[in-house]
mmCIF file of C-alpha atoms and ligand atoms in Angstrom:
data_model
loop_
_atom_site.group_PDB
_atom_site.id
_atom_site.type_symbol
_atom_site.label_atom_id
_atom_site.label_comp_id
_atom_site.label_asym_id
_atom_site.label_seq_id
_atom_site.Cartn_x
_atom_site.Cartn_y
_atom_site.Cartn_z
ATOM 1 C CA MET A 1 24.109 26.216 7.868
ATOM 2 C CA GLU A 2 23.234 28.649 5.105
ATOM 3 C CA ILE A 3 20.202 27.933 2.946
ATOM 4 C CA GLN A 4 20.865 28.386 -0.625
ATOM 5 C CA MET A 5 18.416 30.084 -2.893
ATOM 6 C CA THR A 6 17.611 29.299 -6.541
ATOM 7 C CA ARG A 7 14.479 31.171 -7.512
ATOM 8 C CA THR A 8 12.277 29.868 -10.276
ATOM 9 C CA SER A 9 12.633 31.491 -13.737
ATOM 10 C CA ALA A 10 9.132 30.366 -14.622
ATOM 11 C CA PRO A 11 6.729 31.453 -11.708
ATOM 12 C CA LYS A 12 3.182 29.902 -11.760
ATOM 13 C CA ALA A 13 -0.028 31.727 -11.786
ATOM 14 C CA LYS A 14 -1.612 31.730 -8.353
ATOM 15 C CA PRO A 15 -5.124 30.555 -8.083
ATOM 16 C CA GLU A 16 -7.543 33.197 -8.945
ATOM 17 C CA ASP A 17 -10.719 31.835 -7.533
ATOM 18 C CA GLU A 18 -10.095 31.092 -3.849
ATOM 19 C CA SER A 19 -13.593 29.693 -3.458
ATOM 20 C CA LYS A 20 -12.631 26.762 -5.458
ATOM 21 C CA LEU A 21 -9.449 26.079 -3.493
ATOM 22 C CA ALA A 22 -9.544 22.287 -2.416
ATOM 23 C CA PHE A 23 -6.923 20.696 -0.032
ATOM 24 C CA GLY A 24 -3.538 19.841 -1.158
ATOM 25 C CA LYS A 25 -3.927 19.989 -4.815
ATOM 26 C CA ILE A 26 -1.948 23.172 -5.975
ATOM 27 C CA PHE A 27 1.621 23.648 -5.030
ATOM 28 C CA THR A 28 3.862 26.783 -5.031
ATOM 29 C CA ASP A 29 7.002 27.752 -7.057
ATOM 30 C CA HIS A 30 9.683 26.495 -4.641
ATOM 31 C CA MET A 31 10.590 23.568 -2.283
ATOM 32 C CA LEU A 32 13.037 23.223 0.500
ATOM 33 C CA MET A 33 15.499 20.227 0.329
ATOM 34 C CA ILE A 34 18.146 19.099 2.892
ATOM 35 C CA GLU A 35 20.222 16.013 2.485
ATOM 36 C CA TYR A 36 21.513 13.623 4.981
ATOM 37 C CA ASP A 37 24.591 11.185 4.648
ATOM 38 C CA GLU A 38 25.657 8.926 7.655
ATOM 39 C CA GLY A 39 28.884 10.461 8.977
ATOM 40 C CA ARG A 40 28.299 13.815 7.349
ATOM 41 C CA GLY A 41 25.015 14.632 8.808
ATOM 42 C CA TRP A 42 22.482 17.125 7.305
ATOM 43 C CA HIS A 43 23.763 19.249 4.592
ATOM 44 C CA ASP A 44 23.169 21.071 1.302
ATOM 45 C CA ALA A 45 20.176 22.926 2.555
ATOM 46 C CA ARG A 46 18.533 24.683 -0.381
ATOM 47 C CA VAL A 47 15.378 26.412 -1.782
ATOM 48 C CA VAL A 48 14.931 25.410 -5.266
ATOM 49 C CA PRO A 49 12.172 25.556 -8.110
ATOM 50 C CA TYR A 50 9.253 23.162 -7.149
ATOM 51 C CA GLY A 51 9.543 20.064 -9.304
ATOM 52 C CA PRO A 52 9.814 16.182 -9.454
ATOM 53 C CA LEU A 53 12.358 14.226 -7.374
ATOM 54 C CA SER A 54 14.766 11.984 -9.126
ATOM 55 C CA LEU A 55 15.037 8.756 -7.102
ATOM 56 C CA ASP A 56 16.890 5.416 -7.500
ATOM 57 C CA PRO A 57 14.156 2.760 -7.899
ATOM 58 C CA ALA A 58 15.865 0.839 -5.189
ATOM 59 C CA CYS A 59 15.473 3.544 -2.560
ATOM 60 C CA SER A 60 14.204 2.198 0.704
ATOM 61 C CA VAL A 61 11.270 4.492 1.000
ATOM 62 C CA LEU A 62 9.911 2.916 -2.186
ATOM 63 C CA HIS A 63 10.176 -0.624 -0.780
ATOM 64 C CA TYR A 64 9.904 -0.479 3.063
ATOM 65 C CA GLY A 65 8.093 2.811 3.448
ATOM 66 C CA GLN A 66 10.541 4.492 5.696
ATOM 67 C CA GLU A 67 8.913 7.835 5.507
ATOM 68 C CA ILE A 68 7.623 10.564 7.881
ATOM 69 C CA PHE A 69 5.782 13.785 7.387
ATOM 70 C CA GLU A 70 4.204 16.758 9.120
ATOM 71 C CA GLY A 71 1.497 19.173 8.484
ATOM 72 C CA LEU A 72 0.975 22.861 9.629
ATOM 73 C CA LYS A 73 -0.173 25.906 8.014
ATOM 74 C CA CYS A 74 0.817 29.690 7.265
ATOM 75 C CA TYR A 75 -2.049 32.217 7.714
ATOM 76 C CA ARG A 76 -2.548 35.512 6.567
ATOM 77 C CA THR A 77 -3.467 37.619 9.536
ATOM 78 C CA ALA A 78 -6.022 40.374 9.933
ATOM 79 C CA GLN A 79 -3.333 42.735 9.863
ATOM 80 C CA GLY A 80 -2.148 41.612 6.526
ATOM 81 C CA ARG A 81 0.794 39.825 7.937
ATOM 82 C CA PHE A 82 1.693 36.064 7.810
ATOM 83 C CA GLN A 83 1.966 33.744 10.814
ATOM 84 C CA LEU A 84 2.642 30.218 11.663
ATOM 85 C CA PHE A 85 1.035 28.131 14.537
ATOM 86 C CA ARG A 86 3.261 26.041 16.965
ATOM 87 C CA PRO A 87 5.803 25.226 14.062
ATOM 88 C CA ARG A 88 8.433 23.927 16.530
ATOM 89 C CA ASP A 89 5.853 21.557 17.904
ATOM 90 C CA ASN A 90 5.711 19.804 14.376
ATOM 91 C CA PHE A 91 9.223 19.500 13.958
ATOM 92 C CA GLU A 92 9.766 18.179 17.530
ATOM 93 C CA ARG A 93 6.925 15.494 16.636
ATOM 94 C CA MET A 94 8.811 14.876 13.417
ATOM 95 C CA ASN A 95 11.692 13.793 15.404
ATOM 96 C CA ARG A 96 9.771 11.487 17.678
ATOM 97 C CA SER A 97 8.359 9.844 14.470
ATOM 98 C CA ALA A 98 11.981 9.738 13.075
ATOM 99 C CA GLN A 99 13.293 7.917 16.116
ATOM 100 C CA ARG A 100 10.450 5.262 16.043
ATOM 101 C CA MET A 101 11.064 4.733 12.389
ATOM 102 C CA GLY A 102 14.747 4.534 12.621
ATOM 103 C CA MET A 103 15.603 7.625 10.765
ATOM 104 C CA ALA A 104 17.960 10.516 11.283
ATOM 105 C CA PRO A 105 16.804 13.205 13.708
ATOM 106 C CA ILE A 106 16.946 16.774 12.132
ATOM 107 C CA ASP A 107 17.712 19.916 14.135
ATOM 108 C CA VAL A 108 14.578 21.889 14.869
ATOM 109 C CA GLU A 109 16.291 25.137 14.455
ATOM 110 C CA LEU A 110 17.530 23.964 10.961
ATOM 111 C CA CYS A 111 13.903 23.022 9.842
ATOM 112 C CA MET A 112 12.774 26.428 11.078
ATOM 113 C CA LYS A 113 15.495 28.275 9.228
ATOM 114 C CA GLY A 114 14.609 26.325 5.966
ATOM 115 C CA LEU A 115 10.949 26.821 6.383
ATOM 116 C CA LEU A 116 11.378 30.629 6.794
ATOM 117 C CA ALA A 117 13.713 30.892 3.693
ATOM 118 C CA LEU A 118 10.996 28.788 1.794
ATOM 119 C CA LEU A 119 8.189 31.045 3.050
ATOM 120 C CA ASP A 120 10.297 34.111 2.203
ATOM 121 C CA ALA A 121 10.077 32.957 -1.395
ATOM 122 C CA ASP A 122 6.391 31.664 -1.489
ATOM 123 C CA LYS A 123 4.394 33.193 1.471
ATOM 124 C CA ASP A 124 2.488 35.393 -1.141
ATOM 125 C CA TRP A 125 0.806 32.128 -2.150
ATOM 126 C CA THR A 126 -1.182 32.224 1.128
ATOM 127 C CA PRO A 127 -4.821 32.761 0.167
ATOM 128 C CA HIS A 128 -6.897 35.613 1.578
ATOM 129 C CA SER A 129 -10.174 34.102 2.065
ATOM 130 C CA GLU A 130 -11.891 32.867 5.402
ATOM 131 C CA GLY A 131 -11.164 29.244 5.867
ATOM 132 C CA THR A 132 -8.125 29.272 3.546
ATOM 133 C CA SER A 133 -4.455 28.965 4.269
ATOM 134 C CA LEU A 134 -0.958 27.905 2.978
ATOM 135 C CA TYR A 135 -0.558 24.177 3.851
ATOM 136 C CA ILE A 136 3.002 23.103 4.758
ATOM 137 C CA ARG A 137 4.023 19.696 4.278
ATOM 138 C CA PRO A 138 7.498 18.766 5.727
ATOM 139 C CA THR A 139 8.433 15.101 4.637
ATOM 140 C CA MET A 140 11.520 12.907 5.272
ATOM 141 C CA ILE A 141 12.287 9.929 3.085
ATOM 142 C CA ALA A 142 14.891 7.107 3.143
ATOM 143 C CA VAL A 143 17.116 7.201 -0.038
ATOM 144 C CA ASP A 144 19.690 4.591 0.269
ATOM 145 C CA PRO A 145 19.705 2.653 -2.890
ATOM 146 C CA PHE A 146 19.691 -0.747 -0.869
ATOM 147 C CA LEU A 147 17.309 -3.682 -0.717
ATOM 148 C CA GLY A 148 18.311 -4.813 2.726
ATOM 149 C CA VAL A 149 15.809 -4.153 5.388
ATOM 150 C CA ALA A 150 17.942 -1.827 7.624
ATOM 151 C CA ALA A 151 18.026 1.866 8.667
ATOM 152 C CA SER A 152 18.970 3.883 5.491
ATOM 153 C CA SER A 153 22.240 5.766 5.507
ATOM 154 C CA LYS A 154 20.916 8.661 3.350
ATOM 155 C CA TYR A 155 17.749 10.680 3.891
ATOM 156 C CA LEU A 156 16.045 13.436 2.178
ATOM 157 C CA PHE A 157 14.073 16.107 4.069
ATOM 158 C CA TYR A 158 11.801 18.389 2.002
ATOM 159 C CA ILE A 159 9.071 20.965 2.453
ATOM 160 C CA ILE A 160 6.497 21.625 -0.019
ATOM 161 C CA LEU A 161 3.544 24.203 0.121
ATOM 162 C CA SER A 162 -0.076 24.220 -1.026
ATOM 163 C CA PRO A 163 -2.492 26.921 -0.852
ATOM 164 C CA SER A 164 -5.591 25.274 0.506
ATOM 165 C CA GLY A 165 -9.316 25.422 1.488
ATOM 166 C CA ALA A 166 -11.232 23.343 3.851
ATOM 167 C CA TYR A 167 -10.133 19.795 4.320
ATOM 168 C CA TYR A 168 -13.769 18.562 4.018
ATOM 169 C CA ALA A 169 -15.798 19.772 0.832
ATOM 170 C CA SER A 170 -18.512 20.373 3.293
ATOM 171 C CA GLY A 171 -16.339 23.014 5.190
ATOM 172 C CA LEU A 172 -17.574 23.610 8.634
ATOM 173 C CA ALA A 173 -20.820 21.705 8.078
ATOM 174 C CA PRO A 174 -20.915 18.549 10.302
ATOM 175 C CA VAL A 175 -19.658 15.333 9.067
ATOM 176 C CA GLY A 176 -20.689 11.612 9.834
ATOM 177 C CA ILE A 177 -18.032 9.024 10.854
ATOM 178 C CA TYR A 178 -18.007 5.197 10.522
ATOM 179 C CA VAL A 179 -16.624 3.055 13.198
ATOM 180 C CA GLU A 180 -14.510 0.458 11.622
ATOM 181 C CA ASP A 181 -14.961 -2.839 13.605
ATOM 182 C CA GLN A 182 -13.048 -5.156 11.320
ATOM 183 C CA MET A 183 -9.733 -3.650 10.213
ATOM 184 C CA VAL A 184 -7.487 -1.801 12.678
ATOM 185 C CA ARG A 185 -5.011 1.171 12.005
ATOM 186 C CA ALA A 186 -2.418 0.652 14.778
ATOM 187 C CA VAL A 187 -1.638 -1.301 17.866
ATOM 188 C CA ARG A 188 0.327 -0.491 21.012
ATOM 189 C CA GLY A 189 3.982 -0.923 20.438
ATOM 190 C CA GLY A 190 3.437 -0.288 16.662
ATOM 191 C CA VAL A 191 3.977 3.068 14.796
ATOM 192 C CA GLY A 192 0.491 4.591 15.569
ATOM 193 C CA PHE A 193 1.923 7.733 17.356
ATOM 194 C CA ALA A 194 4.177 8.349 14.499
ATOM 195 C CA LYS A 195 3.118 10.361 11.428
ATOM 196 C CA THR A 196 4.300 7.842 8.863
ATOM 197 C CA GLY A 197 2.881 7.073 5.541
ATOM 198 C CA GLY A 198 2.011 3.474 6.167
ATOM 199 C CA ASN A 199 -0.388 4.428 8.861
ATOM 200 C CA TYR A 200 -2.320 6.358 6.092
ATOM 201 C CA ALA A 201 -1.826 3.581 3.382
ATOM 202 C CA ALA A 202 -3.380 1.055 5.827
ATOM 203 C CA SER A 203 -6.503 3.224 6.334
ATOM 204 C CA ILE A 204 -7.386 3.795 2.643
ATOM 205 C CA VAL A 205 -9.493 0.632 2.043
ATOM 206 C CA ALA A 206 -11.555 1.306 5.245
ATOM 207 C CA GLY A 207 -11.695 4.926 4.262
ATOM 208 C CA ALA A 208 -13.335 4.102 0.812
ATOM 209 C CA GLN A 209 -15.754 1.842 2.294
ATOM 210 C CA ALA A 210 -16.765 4.390 4.830
ATOM 211 C CA LYS A 211 -17.182 6.949 2.036
ATOM 212 C CA HIS A 212 -19.182 4.467 -0.037
ATOM 213 C CA LYS A 213 -21.526 4.290 2.883
ATOM 214 C CA GLY A 214 -22.000 7.901 3.042
ATOM 215 C CA TYR A 215 -19.493 8.691 5.915
ATOM 216 C CA ALA A 216 -16.614 11.273 5.850
ATOM 217 C CA GLN A 217 -14.097 9.419 7.749
ATOM 218 C CA VAL A 218 -13.425 6.291 9.693
ATOM 219 C CA LEU A 219 -13.298 6.143 13.548
ATOM 220 C CA TRP A 220 -10.549 3.503 14.536
ATOM 221 C CA LEU A 221 -10.993 1.352 17.429
ATOM 222 C CA ASP A 222 -7.865 -0.103 19.526
ATOM 223 C CA GLY A 223 -6.204 -2.864 17.618
ATOM 224 C CA VAL A 224 -6.061 -5.251 20.704
ATOM 225 C CA HIS A 225 -9.746 -5.252 21.735
ATOM 226 C CA GLN A 226 -11.513 -3.417 19.116
ATOM 227 C CA ARG A 227 -13.395 -1.649 21.868
ATOM 228 C CA PHE A 228 -11.901 1.577 22.792
ATOM 229 C CA ILE A 229 -11.936 4.713 20.619
ATOM 230 C CA GLU A 230 -8.633 5.703 18.819
ATOM 231 C CA GLU A 231 -9.021 8.605 16.336
ATOM 232 C CA VAL A 232 -10.352 9.434 13.069
ATOM 233 C CA GLY A 233 -8.270 9.207 9.788
ATOM 234 C CA ALA A 234 -6.988 12.794 10.025
ATOM 235 C CA MET A 235 -8.080 13.966 13.474
ATOM 236 C CA ASN A 236 -8.323 13.438 17.037
ATOM 237 C CA MET A 237 -11.948 13.032 18.760
ATOM 238 C CA MET A 238 -13.553 14.914 21.305
ATOM 239 C CA PHE A 239 -17.007 14.475 22.923
ATOM 240 C CA VAL A 240 -18.670 17.124 24.935
ATOM 241 C CA TYR A 241 -20.703 15.634 28.016
ATOM 242 C CA ASN A 242 -23.682 17.465 29.334
ATOM 243 C CA GLY A 243 -22.612 20.740 27.793
ATOM 244 C CA LYS A 244 -19.598 21.268 30.107
ATOM 245 C CA GLU A 245 -16.925 18.354 30.030
ATOM 246 C CA ILE A 246 -14.938 17.527 27.006
ATOM 247 C CA VAL A 247 -13.707 13.958 26.931
ATOM 248 C CA THR A 248 -10.993 12.768 24.553
ATOM 249 C CA PRO A 249 -9.177 9.451 24.258
ATOM 250 C CA GLU A 250 -6.154 9.432 26.130
ATOM 251 C CA LEU A 251 -2.596 9.096 24.385
ATOM 252 C CA ASN A 252 -1.629 5.552 24.347
ATOM 253 C CA GLY A 253 1.018 5.243 21.842
ATOM 254 C CA SER A 254 -1.203 4.170 19.024
ATOM 255 C CA ILE A 255 -2.918 7.530 18.221
ATOM 256 C CA LEU A 256 -1.272 10.739 16.804
ATOM 257 C CA PRO A 257 -0.655 13.495 19.593
ATOM 258 C CA GLY A 258 -2.288 16.139 17.912
ATOM 259 C CA ILE A 259 -1.022 19.572 18.232
ATOM 260 C CA THR A 260 -4.686 20.980 17.379
ATOM 261 C CA ARG A 261 -5.927 18.431 20.225
ATOM 262 C CA ASP A 262 -3.519 19.893 22.694
ATOM 263 C CA SER A 263 -4.309 23.467 21.634
ATOM 264 C CA VAL A 264 -8.085 22.871 22.115
ATOM 265 C CA MET A 265 -7.750 20.975 25.410
ATOM 266 C CA LYS A 266 -5.719 24.122 26.522
ATOM 267 C CA LEU A 267 -8.241 26.701 25.258
ATOM 268 C CA ALA A 268 -11.058 24.681 26.593
ATOM 269 C CA GLN A 269 -9.658 24.816 30.184
ATOM 270 C CA LEU A 270 -8.879 28.548 29.720
ATOM 271 C CA MET A 271 -12.676 28.970 28.765
ATOM 272 C CA GLY A 272 -13.677 27.260 31.962
ATOM 273 C CA TYR A 273 -14.519 23.606 30.656
ATOM 274 C CA THR A 274 -13.496 20.466 32.242
ATOM 275 C CA VAL A 275 -11.327 18.457 30.105
ATOM 276 C CA CYS A 276 -10.712 14.511 30.657
ATOM 277 C CA GLU A 277 -8.366 12.286 28.706
ATOM 278 C CA ARG A 278 -9.389 8.735 29.123
ATOM 279 C CA GLN A 279 -10.090 5.340 27.656
ATOM 280 C CA MET A 280 -13.506 5.658 25.923
ATOM 281 C CA ALA A 281 -15.254 2.373 25.064
ATOM 282 C CA ILE A 282 -17.210 2.448 21.925
ATOM 283 C CA ASP A 283 -20.383 0.814 23.558
ATOM 284 C CA GLU A 284 -20.240 3.580 26.308
ATOM 285 C CA VAL A 285 -20.160 6.420 23.568
ATOM 286 C CA ILE A 286 -22.977 4.897 21.663
ATOM 287 C CA ALA A 287 -25.078 4.574 24.905
ATOM 288 C CA ASP A 288 -24.132 8.196 25.845
ATOM 289 C CA ALA A 289 -24.995 9.461 22.478
ATOM 290 C CA ARG A 290 -28.386 7.647 22.569
ATOM 291 C CA SER A 291 -29.171 8.974 26.265
ATOM 292 C CA GLY A 292 -28.304 12.457 25.200
ATOM 293 C CA ARG A 293 -25.626 12.690 27.772
ATOM 294 C CA ILE A 294 -23.028 13.583 24.895
ATOM 295 C CA THR A 295 -24.220 16.854 23.571
ATOM 296 C CA GLU A 296 -21.642 17.673 20.978
ATOM 297 C CA ALA A 297 -18.913 15.844 19.242
ATOM 298 C CA PHE A 298 -15.906 17.181 17.000
ATOM 299 C CA GLY A 299 -12.569 16.230 15.512
ATOM 300 C CA THR A 300 -9.442 18.280 15.714
ATOM 301 C CA GLY A 301 -6.619 18.412 13.091
ATOM 302 C CA THR A 302 -4.388 20.975 11.288
ATOM 303 C CA ALA A 303 -6.271 20.228 7.990
ATOM 304 C CA ALA A 304 -9.617 19.518 9.670
ATOM 305 C CA VAL A 305 -9.227 22.307 12.152
ATOM 306 C CA VAL A 306 -12.279 21.849 14.622
ATOM 307 C CA SER A 307 -14.766 19.792 12.581
ATOM 308 C CA PRO A 308 -18.272 19.020 14.007
ATOM 309 C CA VAL A 309 -19.360 15.389 13.889
ATOM 310 C CA ASN A 310 -23.024 14.920 14.059
ATOM 311 C CA THR A 311 -23.560 11.180 13.374
ATOM 312 C CA ILE A 312 -21.708 7.920 14.286
ATOM 313 C CA CYS A 313 -22.404 4.615 12.773
ATOM 314 C CA TYR A 314 -21.517 1.375 14.677
ATOM 315 C CA LYS A 315 -22.223 -1.991 13.349
ATOM 316 C CA GLU A 316 -24.514 -0.754 10.824
ATOM 317 C CA GLU A 317 -26.625 1.356 13.167
ATOM 318 C CA GLU A 318 -26.470 5.219 12.924
ATOM 319 C CA VAL A 319 -26.860 7.313 16.119
ATOM 320 C CA ARG A 320 -26.998 11.013 16.161
ATOM 321 C CA LEU A 321 -24.526 13.141 18.240
ATOM 322 C CA GLY A 322 -26.033 16.232 19.833
ATOM 323 C CA ASP A 323 -28.675 17.994 17.995
ATOM 324 C CA GLY A 324 -27.297 17.284 14.467
ATOM 325 C CA GLY A 325 -26.125 20.780 13.938
ATOM 326 C CA ILE A 326 -22.905 22.598 15.041
ATOM 327 C CA GLY A 327 -22.558 22.449 18.792
ATOM 328 C CA THR A 328 -22.017 25.663 20.735
ATOM 329 C CA ILE A 329 -18.880 24.684 22.383
ATOM 330 C CA THR A 330 -17.570 23.287 19.058
ATOM 331 C CA LEU A 331 -18.296 26.573 17.490
ATOM 332 C CA LYS A 332 -16.751 28.638 20.295
ATOM 333 C CA LEU A 333 -13.708 26.505 20.213
ATOM 334 C CA TYR A 334 -13.245 26.791 16.340
ATOM 335 C CA GLN A 335 -13.601 30.439 16.545
ATOM 336 C CA GLN A 336 -11.108 30.953 19.438
ATOM 337 C CA LEU A 337 -8.690 28.729 17.761
ATOM 338 C CA THR A 338 -8.880 30.369 14.210
ATOM 339 C CA ASP A 339 -9.065 33.925 15.861
ATOM 340 C CA ILE A 340 -5.679 33.135 17.512
ATOM 341 C CA GLN A 341 -4.264 31.629 14.172
ATOM 342 C CA LEU A 342 -5.482 34.551 12.042
ATOM 343 C CA GLY A 343 -4.272 37.078 14.719
ATOM 344 C CA ARG A 344 -7.736 38.269 15.458
ATOM 345 C CA ALA A 345 -7.516 37.378 19.097
ATOM 346 C CA GLU A 346 -4.878 37.475 21.895
ATOM 347 C CA ASP A 347 -2.513 34.381 21.919
ATOM 348 C CA PRO A 348 -2.475 33.740 25.487
ATOM 349 C CA PHE A 349 -0.022 30.695 25.136
ATOM 350 C CA GLY A 350 2.320 32.365 22.706
ATOM 351 C CA TRP A 351 1.567 29.689 20.026
ATOM 352 C CA THR A 352 2.001 31.966 17.010
ATOM 353 C CA LEU A 353 5.191 33.109 15.193
ATOM 354 C CA GLN A 354 4.802 36.164 12.932
ATOM 355 C CA LEU A 355 6.914 36.237 9.760
HETATM 356 N N1 LIG B 1 -4.748 12.090 13.952
HETATM 357 C C1 LIG B 1 -4.385 11.763 12.669
HETATM 358 C C2 LIG B 1 -4.111 10.262 12.191
HETATM 359 C C3 LIG B 1 -3.860 12.929 11.708
HETATM 360 O O1 LIG B 1 -3.355 12.456 10.547
HETATM 361 C C4 LIG B 1 -3.776 14.153 12.222
HETATM 362 C C5 LIG B 1 -3.331 15.204 11.243
HETATM 363 O O2 LIG B 1 -2.321 15.618 11.384
HETATM 364 C C6 LIG B 1 -4.294 14.341 13.553
HETATM 365 C C7 LIG B 1 -4.802 13.405 14.309
HETATM 366 C C8 LIG B 1 -4.280 15.839 14.072
HETATM 367 O O3 LIG B 1 -3.031 16.045 14.443
HETATM 368 P P1 LIG B 1 -2.715 17.794 14.371
HETATM 369 O O4 LIG B 1 -3.651 18.441 15.193
HETATM 370 O O5 LIG B 1 -1.162 17.768 14.998
HETATM 371 O O6 LIG B 1 -2.758 18.251 13.028
HETATM 372 C C1 LIG B 2 -2.882 17.293 8.873
HETATM 373 O O1 LIG B 2 -4.045 17.727 9.391
HETATM 374 O O2 LIG B 2 -1.996 18.111 8.729
HETATM 375 C C2 LIG B 2 -2.733 16.068 8.220
HETATM 376 O O3 LIG B 2 -1.593 15.638 8.121
HETATM 377 C C3 LIG B 2 -3.855 15.262 7.797
HETATM 378 C C4 LIG B 2 -3.555 14.758 6.568
HETATM 379 C C5 LIG B 2 -3.556 13.074 6.770
HETATM 380 C C6 LIG B 2 -4.549 15.217 5.440
#
């Protein structure tokens, strides 16, 4: 399928002061759109000027939340080129989300072709400064104008781009997390592993309460026992034991299989650390933080990269993780990962795609 290109006649001014770039607030000049109709498949792939969508108010997405999305980044490399990090993994995960949400799968190579056409128009929006990137947001919505609860016969896939700074206003400074012991985010058999809007909608009240108490994000517990650690709002969690072993909750169907999680586990192993995926009970984590067995903790995510976590609050009691600063292993992993993403270090796993 060819990608049609309509360039904007009114290009916007690019942000001048990159030090003020927040996350996901500014959008580029163009977007990619591909439509799906049952019986016809995906069609009409096009890059068009960025702008509002026109949707029938009866669209399924607006009533029943049949929506999925992804998040990846385009980086400016040390050599002045542009590169993507594991982009096919995002589109493959999007298809796993699509399957769970009863939505139409989309060919990964079509997504790649569309993304590259969009970047051909807008990659110059990728900011230059350390810690910034062009955040890429692929999205799929159900656009059947039908109020019955059933799979839609029409979908819209689109990609928008946002020149972004750090996800947390604090940048690489350590953040505190609040363990939510009343509300749950997902349960086994539900849609926790899918990147679908409802998971995030369900997290907003708890997130606001945690912020009000002074914590950057919520750490979710499992929805059955409310005992095992799942993940944080926008990242997977890792705990360093005794300065040498990295432990992370296993993938159980209710947490997002993070691409950064997988990358960091592989890099850590290559660097000689032991990595263990297992169930982690919150009482065990609190006891291990108190006794000092946990020497560092951090979250991983595309937006969050590798974010040090220095405090955890459970049942209104705050416990420090490690020495309160940025852990040595956390920093090493942050550096190794971002060096690969920015083309400053060799890419031993072939993760990057140069444009
Ligand atoms: N968990 C949740 C709930 C997320 O939203 C994200 C962000 O995408 C992650 C984990 C990390 O996933 P990834 O590393 O693929 O960005
Ligand atoms: C990402 O890291 O790409 C995400 O999707 C996190 C988002 C919920 C802000």
